[in-house]
PDB file of C-alpha atoms and ligand atoms in Angstrom:
ATOM      1  CA  MET A  16      80.780  64.993 111.389  1.00 90.00           C
ATOM      2  CA  SER A  17      81.281  68.761 110.986  1.00 97.00           C
ATOM      3  CA  VAL A  18      84.512  69.734 109.281  1.00 98.00           C
ATOM      4  CA  ALA A  19      86.316  73.048 109.789  1.00 98.00           C
ATOM      5  CA  VAL A  20      89.279  74.325 107.786  1.00 99.00           C
ATOM      6  CA  ILE A  21      91.510  76.875 109.496  1.00 99.00           C
ATOM      7  CA  THR A  22      94.113  78.826 107.552  1.00 99.00           C
ATOM      8  CA  GLY A  23      97.096  80.137 109.476  1.00 98.00           C
ATOM      9  CA  GLY A  24      96.186  77.404 111.953  1.00 98.00           C
ATOM     10  CA  GLY A  25      99.805  77.073 113.050  1.00 98.00           C
ATOM     11  CA  GLY A  26      99.730  80.619 114.419  1.00 97.00           C
ATOM     12  CA  ASP A  27      98.578  81.775 117.822  1.00 97.00           C
ATOM     13  CA  ILE A  28      95.053  82.876 116.927  1.00 98.00           C
ATOM     14  CA  GLY A  29      94.547  80.099 114.330  1.00 98.00           C
ATOM     15  CA  GLY A  30      95.844  77.575 116.871  1.00 98.00           C
ATOM     16  CA  ALA A  31      93.456  78.856 119.538  1.00 98.00           C
ATOM     17  CA  VAL A  32      90.586  78.608 117.034  1.00 99.00           C
ATOM     18  CA  ALA A  33      91.557  75.038 116.127  1.00 99.00           C
ATOM     19  CA  THR A  34      91.712  74.126 119.813  1.00 98.00           C
ATOM     20  CA  ARG A  35      88.309  75.625 120.607  1.00 98.00           C
ATOM     21  CA  LEU A  36      86.621  74.055 117.556  1.00 98.00           C
ATOM     22  CA  ALA A  37      88.134  70.648 118.400  1.00 98.00           C
ATOM     23  CA  GLN A  38      86.825  71.028 121.975  1.00 98.00           C
ATOM     24  CA  ASP A  39      83.399  71.757 120.480  1.00 98.00           C
ATOM     25  CA  GLY A  40      83.516  68.468 118.551  1.00 98.00           C
ATOM     26  CA  TRP A  41      84.536  69.677 115.092  1.00 98.00           C
ATOM     27  CA  THR A  42      86.887  67.709 112.884  1.00 98.00           C
ATOM     28  CA  VAL A  43      89.547  70.334 112.220  1.00 98.00           C
ATOM     29  CA  ILE A  44      91.905  70.643 109.281  1.00 98.00           C
ATOM     30  CA  VAL A  45      94.722  72.831 110.535  1.00 99.00           C
ATOM     31  CA  THR A  46      96.460  74.426 107.560  1.00 99.00           C
ATOM     32  CA  ASP A  47      99.432  76.747 107.363  1.00 98.00           C
ATOM     33  CA  VAL A  48     102.144  77.767 104.917  1.00 98.00           C
ATOM     34  CA  ASP A  49     104.443  76.425 107.639  1.00 98.00           C
ATOM     35  CA  PRO A  50     103.565  72.702 107.775  1.00 98.00           C
ATOM     36  CA  ALA A  51     105.549  72.082 110.981  1.00 98.00           C
ATOM     37  CA  ALA A  52     103.534  74.770 112.796  1.00 98.00           C
ATOM     38  CA  ALA A  53     100.273  73.204 111.578  1.00 98.00           C
ATOM     39  CA  ARG A  54     101.442  69.763 112.740  1.00 98.00           C
ATOM     40  CA  LEU A  55     102.388  71.068 116.195  1.00 98.00           C
ATOM     41  CA  VAL A  56      98.828  72.324 116.699  1.00 98.00           C
ATOM     42  CA  ALA A  57      97.052  69.327 115.142  1.00 98.00           C
ATOM     43  CA  GLU A  58      98.990  66.647 117.003  1.00 98.00           C
ATOM     44  CA  ARG A  59      97.704  67.794 120.397  1.00 98.00           C
ATOM     45  CA  LEU A  60      94.025  67.880 119.355  1.00 98.00           C
ATOM     46  CA  PRO A  61      91.425  65.144 118.810  1.00 98.00           C
ATOM     47  CA  ARG A  62      90.046  64.697 115.249  1.00 97.00           C
ATOM     48  CA  ALA A  63      92.663  67.133 113.882  1.00 98.00           C
ATOM     49  CA  HIS A  64      94.628  66.895 110.648  1.00 98.00           C
ATOM     50  CA  ALA A  65      97.521  69.066 109.486  1.00 98.00           C
ATOM     51  CA  ARG A  66      97.924  70.209 105.884  1.00 98.00           C
ATOM     52  CA  ARG A  67     100.285  72.662 104.195  1.00 98.00           C
ATOM     53  CA  LEU A  68      98.382  75.482 102.488  1.00 98.00           C
ATOM     54  CA  ASP A  69      99.783  78.741 101.138  1.00 99.00           C
ATOM     55  CA  VAL A  70      96.743  80.994 100.761  1.00 99.00           C
ATOM     56  CA  ALA A  71      98.713  83.336  98.495  1.00 98.00           C
ATOM     57  CA  ASP A  72      99.028  80.565  95.899  1.00 98.00           C
ATOM     58  CA  PRO A  73      95.839  79.984  93.869  1.00 98.00           C
ATOM     59  CA  ASP A  74      97.042  76.559  92.642  1.00 98.00           C
ATOM     60  CA  ASP A  75      97.740  75.489  96.212  1.00 98.00           C
ATOM     61  CA  ILE A  76      94.214  76.526  97.245  1.00 98.00           C
ATOM     62  CA  GLY A  77      92.657  74.506  94.406  1.00 98.00           C
ATOM     63  CA  ALA A  78      94.725  71.404  95.181  1.00 98.00           C
ATOM     64  CA  PHE A  79      94.023  71.663  98.915  1.00 98.00           C
ATOM     65  CA  VAL A  80      90.246  71.960  98.502  1.00 98.00           C
ATOM     66  CA  SER A  81      90.156  69.001  96.055  1.00 98.00           C
ATOM     67  CA  SER A  82      92.042  66.813  98.497  1.00 98.00           C
ATOM     68  CA  ALA A  83      89.933  67.963 101.471  1.00 98.00           C
ATOM     69  CA  ALA A  84      86.764  67.215  99.475  1.00 97.00           C
ATOM     70  CA  SER A  85      87.951  63.700  98.670  1.00 97.00           C
ATOM     71  CA  ASP A  86      89.328  63.005 102.178  1.00 98.00           C
ATOM     72  CA  PHE A  87      86.455  64.465 104.216  1.00 98.00           C
ATOM     73  CA  GLY A  88      83.519  64.784 101.778  1.00 97.00           C
ATOM     74  CA  ARG A  89      82.389  68.132 103.149  1.00 97.00           C
ATOM     75  CA  VAL A  90      83.543  71.464 104.562  1.00 98.00           C
ATOM     76  CA  ASP A  91      81.195  73.081 107.062  1.00 98.00           C
ATOM     77  CA  ALA A  92      83.297  75.993 108.235  1.00 98.00           C
ATOM     78  CA  VAL A  93      86.269  77.894 106.884  1.00 99.00           C
ATOM     79  CA  VAL A  94      88.165  80.196 109.231  1.00 99.00           C
ATOM     80  CA  CYS A  95      90.651  82.485 107.484  1.00 99.00           C
ATOM     81  CA  ALA A  96      93.291  83.329 110.088  1.00 98.00           C
ATOM     82  CA  ALA A  97      96.387  83.427 107.860  1.00 98.00           C
ATOM     83  CA  GLY A  98      97.748  86.944 107.824  1.00 98.00           C
ATOM     84  CA  ILE A  99     100.849  89.091 107.551  1.00 97.00           C
ATOM     85  CA  GLU A 100     101.546  92.691 108.508  1.00 95.00           C
ATOM     86  CA  PRO A 101     104.736  94.178 107.120  1.00 94.00           C
ATOM     87  CA  PRO A 102     105.324  97.098 109.541  1.00 92.00           C
ATOM     88  CA  GLN A 103     105.417  99.712 106.786  1.00 95.00           C
ATOM     89  CA  ASN A 104     104.200 103.273 106.846  1.00 96.00           C
ATOM     90  CA  LEU A 105     103.490 105.054 103.578  1.00 97.00           C
ATOM     91  CA  ALA A 106     107.089 106.017 102.857  1.00 98.00           C
ATOM     92  CA  ASP A 107     108.284 102.423 103.301  1.00 96.00           C
ATOM     93  CA  ILE A 108     105.712 100.675 101.117  1.00 97.00           C
ATOM     94  CA  ASP A 109     107.166  98.661  98.263  1.00 97.00           C
ATOM     95  CA  VAL A 110     105.142  96.998  95.528  1.00 98.00           C
ATOM     96  CA  ALA A 111     106.181  93.446  96.399  1.00 98.00           C
ATOM     97  CA  SER A 112     105.205  93.641 100.060  1.00 97.00           C
ATOM     98  CA  TRP A 113     102.002  95.588  99.301  1.00 98.00           C
ATOM     99  CA  ASP A 114     100.962  92.862  96.833  1.00 98.00           C
ATOM    100  CA  ARG A 115     101.991  90.069  99.186  1.00 98.00           C
ATOM    101  CA  THR A 116      99.912  91.591 102.013  1.00 98.00           C
ATOM    102  CA  GLN A 117      96.809  91.811  99.819  1.00 98.00           C
ATOM    103  CA  ASP A 118      97.423  88.320  98.388  1.00 98.00           C
ATOM    104  CA  VAL A 119      97.618  86.669 101.817  1.00 98.00           C
ATOM    105  CA  ASN A 120      95.107  88.765 103.788  1.00 98.00           C
ATOM    106  CA  LEU A 121      92.464  89.508 101.163  1.00 99.00           C
ATOM    107  CA  ARG A 122      92.804  87.483  97.960  1.00 99.00           C
ATOM    108  CA  GLY A 123      93.451  84.277  99.940  1.00 99.00           C
ATOM    109  CA  PRO A 124      90.050  84.264 101.705  1.00 99.00           C
ATOM    110  CA  ALA A 125      88.294  85.177  98.422  1.00 99.00           C
ATOM    111  CA  LEU A 126      89.915  82.364  96.420  1.00 99.00           C
ATOM    112  CA  LEU A 127      89.482  79.842  99.217  1.00 99.00           C
ATOM    113  CA  ALA A 128      85.760  80.666  99.446  1.00 99.00           C
ATOM    114  CA  GLN A 129      85.528  80.372  95.666  1.00 98.00           C
ATOM    115  CA  ALA A 130      87.198  76.949  95.727  1.00 98.00           C
ATOM    116  CA  VAL A 131      84.858  75.689  98.482  1.00 98.00           C
ATOM    117  CA  LEU A 132      81.753  77.118  96.776  1.00 98.00           C
ATOM    118  CA  PRO A 133      80.856  73.921  94.824  1.00 98.00           C
ATOM    119  CA  LEU A 134      80.850  71.962  98.101  1.00 98.00           C
ATOM    120  CA  TRP A 135      78.755  74.601  99.851  1.00 98.00           C
ATOM    121  CA  THR A 136      76.339  74.727  96.914  1.00 98.00           C
ATOM    122  CA  GLU A 137      75.884  70.960  97.156  1.00 98.00           C
ATOM    123  CA  GLN A 138      75.623  70.996 100.975  1.00 97.00           C
ATOM    124  CA  ARG A 139      73.363  74.088 100.993  1.00 98.00           C
ATOM    125  CA  SER A 140      75.120  75.132 104.184  1.00 98.00           C
ATOM    126  CA  GLY A 141      78.440  76.501 105.349  1.00 98.00           C
ATOM    127  CA  SER A 142      80.065  79.209 107.380  1.00 98.00           C
ATOM    128  CA  LEU A 143      83.006  81.438 106.557  1.00 99.00           C
ATOM    129  CA  VAL A 144      84.660  83.426 109.343  1.00 99.00           C
ATOM    130  CA  ASN A 145      87.345  85.880 108.313  1.00 99.00           C
ATOM    131  CA  ILE A 146      89.785  87.195 110.895  1.00 98.00           C
ATOM    132  CA  GLY A 147      89.864  90.899 110.218  1.00 98.00           C
ATOM    133  CA  SER A 148      91.377  93.556 112.423  1.00 98.00           C
ATOM    134  CA  ARG A 149      90.254  96.628 114.334  1.00 97.00           C
ATOM    135  CA  THR A 150      92.578  98.546 111.988  1.00 97.00           C
ATOM    136  CA  TRP A 151      89.826  98.388 109.337  1.00 97.00           C
ATOM    137  CA  LEU A 152      88.112 101.015 111.502  1.00 95.00           C
ATOM    138  CA  GLY A 153      90.904 102.841 113.271  1.00 92.00           C
ATOM    139  CA  GLY A 154      93.736 102.611 110.759  1.00 94.00           C
ATOM    140  CA  GLY A 155      97.193 101.137 111.117  1.00 95.00           C
ATOM    141  CA  HIS A 156      99.957 100.257 108.689  1.00 96.00           C
ATOM    142  CA  PRO A 157      98.321 101.339 105.398  1.00 98.00           C
ATOM    143  CA  GLY A 158      98.769  98.133 103.363  1.00 98.00           C
ATOM    144  CA  TYR A 159      97.613  95.979 106.248  1.00 98.00           C
ATOM    145  CA  ALA A 160      94.667  98.178 107.265  1.00 98.00           C
ATOM    146  CA  ALA A 161      93.599  98.386 103.603  1.00 98.00           C
ATOM    147  CA  SER A 162      93.662  94.587 103.322  1.00 98.00           C
ATOM    148  CA  LYS A 163      91.545  94.232 106.478  1.00 98.00           C
ATOM    149  CA  ALA A 164      89.094  96.953 105.378  1.00 98.00           C
ATOM    150  CA  GLY A 165      88.863  95.096 102.065  1.00 98.00           C
ATOM    151  CA  LEU A 166      88.158  91.915 104.011  1.00 99.00           C
ATOM    152  CA  VAL A 167      85.106  93.576 105.558  1.00 98.00           C
ATOM    153  CA  GLY A 168      83.895  94.485 102.057  1.00 98.00           C
ATOM    154  CA  LEU A 169      84.507  90.901 100.954  1.00 99.00           C
ATOM    155  CA  THR A 170      82.701  89.544 104.025  1.00 99.00           C
ATOM    156  CA  ARG A 171      79.614  91.667 103.472  1.00 98.00           C
ATOM    157  CA  SER A 172      79.559  90.980  99.715  1.00 99.00           C
ATOM    158  CA  LEU A 173      79.860  87.212 100.137  1.00 99.00           C
ATOM    159  CA  ALA A 174      77.243  87.292 102.898  1.00 99.00           C
ATOM    160  CA  MET A 175      74.787  88.746 100.361  1.00 98.00           C
ATOM    161  CA  GLU A 176      75.837  86.449  97.534  1.00 98.00           C
ATOM    162  CA  LEU A 177      75.865  83.203  99.503  1.00 98.00           C
ATOM    163  CA  ALA A 178      72.829  83.737 101.756  1.00 98.00           C
ATOM    164  CA  PRO A 179      70.452  82.065  99.249  1.00 98.00           C
ATOM    165  CA  ILE A 180      72.446  78.817  99.476  1.00 98.00           C
ATOM    166  CA  GLY A 181      72.508  78.863 103.279  1.00 98.00           C
ATOM    167  CA  VAL A 182      76.118  79.966 103.676  1.00 98.00           C
ATOM    168  CA  ARG A 183      76.855  82.588 106.344  1.00 99.00           C
ATOM    169  CA  VAL A 184      79.852  84.905 106.148  1.00 99.00           C
ATOM    170  CA  ASN A 185      81.108  86.949 109.098  1.00 99.00           C
ATOM    171  CA  ALA A 186      84.296  88.567 110.354  1.00 99.00           C
ATOM    172  CA  VAL A 187      85.933  88.819 113.754  1.00 99.00           C
ATOM    173  CA  ALA A 188      88.004  91.965 114.217  1.00 98.00           C
ATOM    174  CA  PRO A 189      90.489  91.830 117.104  1.00 98.00           C
ATOM    175  CA  SER A 190      92.610  94.664 118.414  1.00 97.00           C
ATOM    176  CA  PHE A 191      96.262  94.026 119.313  1.00 95.00           C
ATOM    177  CA  VAL A 192      96.894  90.459 120.499  1.00 96.00           C
ATOM    178  CA  ARG A 193     100.377  89.557 121.629  1.00 93.00           C
ATOM    179  CA  THR A 194     101.279  86.700 119.246  1.00 89.00           C
ATOM    180  CA  GLY A 195     103.959  85.623 116.796  1.00 81.00           C
ATOM    181  CA  PHE A 196     102.264  88.125 114.504  1.00 79.00           C
ATOM    182  CA  SER A 197     102.972  91.099 116.720  1.00 76.00           C
ATOM    183  CA  ARG A 198     106.676  90.169 116.721  1.00 74.00           C
ATOM    184  CA  GLN A 199     106.720  91.582 113.167  1.00 70.00           C
ATOM    185  CA  ARG A 200     106.608  94.969 114.935  1.00 69.00           C
ATOM    186  CA  GLY A 201     109.853  94.629 116.851  1.00 73.00           C
ATOM    187  CA  ASP A 202     111.706  92.971 119.693  1.00 83.00           C
ATOM    188  CA  GLU A 203     110.257  91.850 123.043  1.00 87.00           C
ATOM    189  CA  ARG A 204     111.138  95.122 124.824  1.00 89.00           C
ATOM    190  CA  MET A 205     109.411  97.209 122.145  1.00 89.00           C
ATOM    191  CA  LEU A 206     106.438  94.873 122.395  1.00 90.00           C
ATOM    192  CA  ASP A 207     106.233  95.216 126.187  1.00 91.00           C
ATOM    193  CA  ASP A 208     106.117  98.957 125.742  1.00 93.00           C
ATOM    194  CA  TYR A 209     103.590  98.804 122.899  1.00 91.00           C
ATOM    195  CA  ALA A 210     101.357  96.323 124.766  1.00 94.00           C
ATOM    196  CA  GLU A 211     101.325  98.576 127.838  1.00 95.00           C
ATOM    197  CA  ARG A 212     100.369 101.610 125.748  1.00 95.00           C
ATOM    198  CA  VAL A 213      97.552  99.664 124.066  1.00 94.00           C
ATOM    199  CA  ARG A 214      96.310  98.374 127.429  1.00 96.00           C
ATOM    200  CA  ALA A 215      96.304 101.857 128.948  1.00 95.00           C
ATOM    201  CA  MET A 216      94.329 103.312 126.003  1.00 93.00           C
ATOM    202  CA  THR A 217      91.776 100.481 125.848  1.00 95.00           C
ATOM    203  CA  PRO A 218      88.448 101.273 127.558  1.00 95.00           C
ATOM    204  CA  MET A 219      88.474  97.999 129.535  1.00 96.00           C
ATOM    205  CA  ARG A 220      92.215  98.385 130.307  1.00 96.00           C
ATOM    206  CA  GLU A 221      92.657  94.793 129.125  1.00 97.00           C
ATOM    207  CA  LEU A 222      94.621  93.162 126.326  1.00 97.00           C
ATOM    208  CA  VAL A 223      92.799  90.750 124.024  1.00 98.00           C
ATOM    209  CA  LEU A 224      93.929  87.108 124.143  1.00 98.00           C
ATOM    210  CA  PRO A 225      93.878  84.490 121.350  1.00 98.00           C
ATOM    211  CA  VAL A 226      91.199  82.581 123.274  1.00 98.00           C
ATOM    212  CA  ASP A 227      88.901  85.650 123.184  1.00 98.00           C
ATOM    213  CA  VAL A 228      89.126  85.616 119.386  1.00 98.00           C
ATOM    214  CA  ALA A 229      88.610  81.838 119.294  1.00 99.00           C
ATOM    215  CA  ASN A 230      85.438  82.117 121.396  1.00 98.00           C
ATOM    216  CA  ALA A 231      83.961  84.656 118.973  1.00 99.00           C
ATOM    217  CA  VAL A 232      84.902  82.511 115.965  1.00 99.00           C
ATOM    218  CA  ALA A 233      83.414  79.396 117.568  1.00 98.00           C
ATOM    219  CA  PHE A 234      80.118  81.216 118.081  1.00 98.00           C
ATOM    220  CA  LEU A 235      79.943  82.587 114.537  1.00 98.00           C
ATOM    221  CA  ALA A 236      80.941  79.244 112.978  1.00 98.00           C
ATOM    222  CA  SER A 237      78.332  77.333 114.972  1.00 98.00           C
ATOM    223  CA  ASP A 238      74.588  76.871 114.562  1.00 97.00           C
ATOM    224  CA  GLN A 239      74.134  79.233 117.506  1.00 98.00           C
ATOM    225  CA  ALA A 240      74.731  81.981 114.943  1.00 98.00           C
ATOM    226  CA  ALA A 241      72.366  80.313 112.444  1.00 98.00           C
ATOM    227  CA  ARG A 242      70.748  83.567 111.376  1.00 98.00           C
ATOM    228  CA  ILE A 243      73.736  85.899 111.699  1.00 98.00           C
ATOM    229  CA  THR A 244      75.546  86.873 108.520  1.00 99.00           C
ATOM    230  CA  GLY A 245      77.451  89.878 107.191  1.00 98.00           C
ATOM    231  CA  GLU A 246      78.557  90.977 110.651  1.00 98.00           C
ATOM    232  CA  VAL A 247      81.878  92.217 111.982  1.00 98.00           C
ATOM    233  CA  LEU A 248      82.296  91.159 115.612  1.00 98.00           C
ATOM    234  CA  HIS A 249      84.918  93.343 117.288  1.00 98.00           C
ATOM    235  CA  VAL A 250      86.964  91.584 119.955  1.00 98.00           C
ATOM    236  CA  CYS A 251      88.672  94.702 121.204  1.00 97.00           C
ATOM    237  CA  ALA A 252      87.890  95.255 124.904  1.00 97.00           C
ATOM    238  CA  GLY A 253      86.052  98.394 123.765  1.00 96.00           C
ATOM    239  CA  SER A 254      88.746  99.917 121.566  1.00 95.00           C
ATOM    240  CA  GLN A 255      86.435  99.966 118.538  1.00 95.00           C
ATOM    241  CA  LEU A 256      84.414 102.673 120.307  1.00 94.00           C
ATOM    242  CA  PRO A 257      84.889 106.338 119.431  1.00 82.00           C
ATOM    243  CA  MET A 258      87.127 107.166 122.365  1.00 71.00           C
ATOM    244  CA  PHE A 259      87.315 110.874 121.551  1.00 56.00           C
ATOM    245  CA  LEU A 260      83.918 111.222 123.242  1.00 52.00           C
ATOM    246  CA  HIS A 261      85.476 110.586 126.672  1.00 50.00           C
TER     247      HIS A 261
HETATM  248  N1  LIG B  24      98.053  89.553 116.660  1.00 55.19           N
HETATM  249  C1  LIG B  24      97.387  90.668 116.466  1.00 55.19           C
HETATM  250  O1  LIG B  24      97.639  91.715 117.074  1.00 55.19           O
HETATM  251  C2  LIG B  24      96.225  90.672 115.513  1.00 55.19           C
HETATM  252  C3  LIG B  24      95.270  91.701 115.619  1.00 55.19           C
HETATM  253  C4  LIG B  24      94.211  91.739 114.727  1.00 55.19           C
HETATM  254  C5  LIG B  24      94.098  90.779 113.761  1.00 55.19           C
HETATM  255  N2  LIG B  24      95.040  89.789 113.670  1.00 55.19           N
HETATM  256  C6  LIG B  24      94.873  88.808 112.613  1.00 55.19           C
HETATM  257  O2  LIG B  24      94.782  87.522 113.187  1.00 55.19           O
HETATM  258  C7  LIG B  24      95.249  86.561 112.243  1.00 55.19           C
HETATM  259  C8  LIG B  24      96.184  85.594 112.932  1.00 55.19           C
HETATM  260  O3  LIG B  24      97.285  86.301 113.431  1.00 55.19           O
HETATM  261  P1  LIG B  24      98.151  85.821 114.686  1.00 55.19           P
HETATM  262  O4  LIG B  24      98.226  86.962 115.601  1.00 55.19           O
HETATM  263  O5  LIG B  24      97.718  84.492 115.163  1.00 55.19           O
HETATM  264  O6  LIG B  24      99.577  85.722 113.966  1.00 55.19           O
HETATM  265  P2  LIG B  24     100.610  84.501 113.804  1.00 55.19           P
HETATM  266  O7  LIG B  24     101.768  85.097 113.083  1.00 55.19           O
HETATM  267  O8  LIG B  24     100.815  83.845 115.111  1.00 55.19           O
HETATM  268  O9  LIG B  24      99.806  83.543 112.824  1.00 55.19           O
HETATM  269  C9  LIG B  24      99.649  83.793 111.457  1.00 55.19           C
HETATM  270  C10 LIG B  24      99.837  82.475 110.760  1.00 55.19           C
HETATM  271  O10 LIG B  24      99.596  82.706 109.348  1.00 55.19           O
HETATM  272  C11 LIG B  24     100.531  81.909 108.661  1.00 55.19           C
HETATM  273  N3  LIG B  24     100.696  82.419 107.309  1.00 55.19           N
HETATM  274  C12 LIG B  24     101.396  83.508 106.904  1.00 55.19           C
HETATM  275  N4  LIG B  24     101.354  83.598 105.560  1.00 55.19           N
HETATM  276  C13 LIG B  24     100.606  82.558 105.132  1.00 55.19           C
HETATM  277  C14 LIG B  24     100.210  82.107 103.856  1.00 55.19           C
HETATM  278  N5  LIG B  24     100.621  82.724 102.739  1.00 55.19           N
HETATM  279  N6  LIG B  24      99.424  81.010 103.768  1.00 55.19           N
HETATM  280  C15 LIG B  24      99.048  80.355 104.892  1.00 55.19           C
HETATM  281  N7  LIG B  24      99.425  80.704 106.121  1.00 55.19           N
HETATM  282  C16 LIG B  24     100.187  81.815 106.243  1.00 55.19           C
HETATM  283  C17 LIG B  24     101.813  81.980 109.475  1.00 55.19           C
HETATM  284  O11 LIG B  24     102.696  80.905 109.156  1.00 55.19           O
HETATM  285  C18 LIG B  24     101.263  81.922 110.885  1.00 55.19           C
HETATM  286  O12 LIG B  24     101.232  80.598 111.381  1.00 55.19           O
HETATM  287  C19 LIG B  24      95.877  87.352 111.097  1.00 55.19           C
HETATM  288  O13 LIG B  24      94.971  87.390 110.018  1.00 55.19           O
HETATM  289  C20 LIG B  24      96.048  88.737 111.666  1.00 55.19           C
HETATM  290  O14 LIG B  24      95.957  89.732 110.665  1.00 55.19           O
HETATM  291  C21 LIG B  24      96.095  89.706 114.531  1.00 55.19           C
END
């Protein structure tokens, strides 16, 4: 039995990841700060379990990992998909939302990896896949882009630190995906307009879908990526490329 934990698993990308990993035969623990959202995803999948987990709360992380260790005995993959993006430019940033963004998007994956480390050390295997964002490269809302750039630094640092115990650490960096997340930007009409502008500027003239992100995560989490660590896999339909050349 291979066990995967997904944070933000009640969301669109986390839900797509849970679905793909369940299809691949994983036992999936779908976690979310919103327990009803996690349940909705888990109840339609085989070998899936729903748990409430707030990744911004260190005590919650510790309690969750203890209970997962006693219920399942092992954790083979952790996929950090929980994320928030307050739509704030520099002038709008306030300390509380800046801190909250870093706590969810950056500190959460670090503390979750730390809590799972004793299991990974015992297993001498494991895989951590962080959902980053193309904004780490191209910029975006400053607090959000900073958290996702930090996540790349965390990914590469943990890849170095955990390689000797057989744990691989990678990131998947999507561009805009139309999800519950993007609704933080505005109403449906604004989103239609935004999505069309993104599509038109993207080299492949395509929008990225949750399933595209899930496919990349499934590869990196699996043994097919056995000797891949410290990478950032962009799922961007080409929008990570330096478009000013064209
Ligand atoms: N949608 C996009 O355009 C896009 C682009 C690039 C990267 N991402 C990243 O993909 C990930 C998933 O986003 P999505 O588009 O599926 O959004 P979503 O809003 O559909 O899902 C995010 C999930 O995270 C959960 N969450 C929020 N705070 C949490 C916390 N403190 N603890 C645990 N769970 C929490 C939410 O309840 C939600 O279910 C995020 O990390 C996001 O930064 C999204």
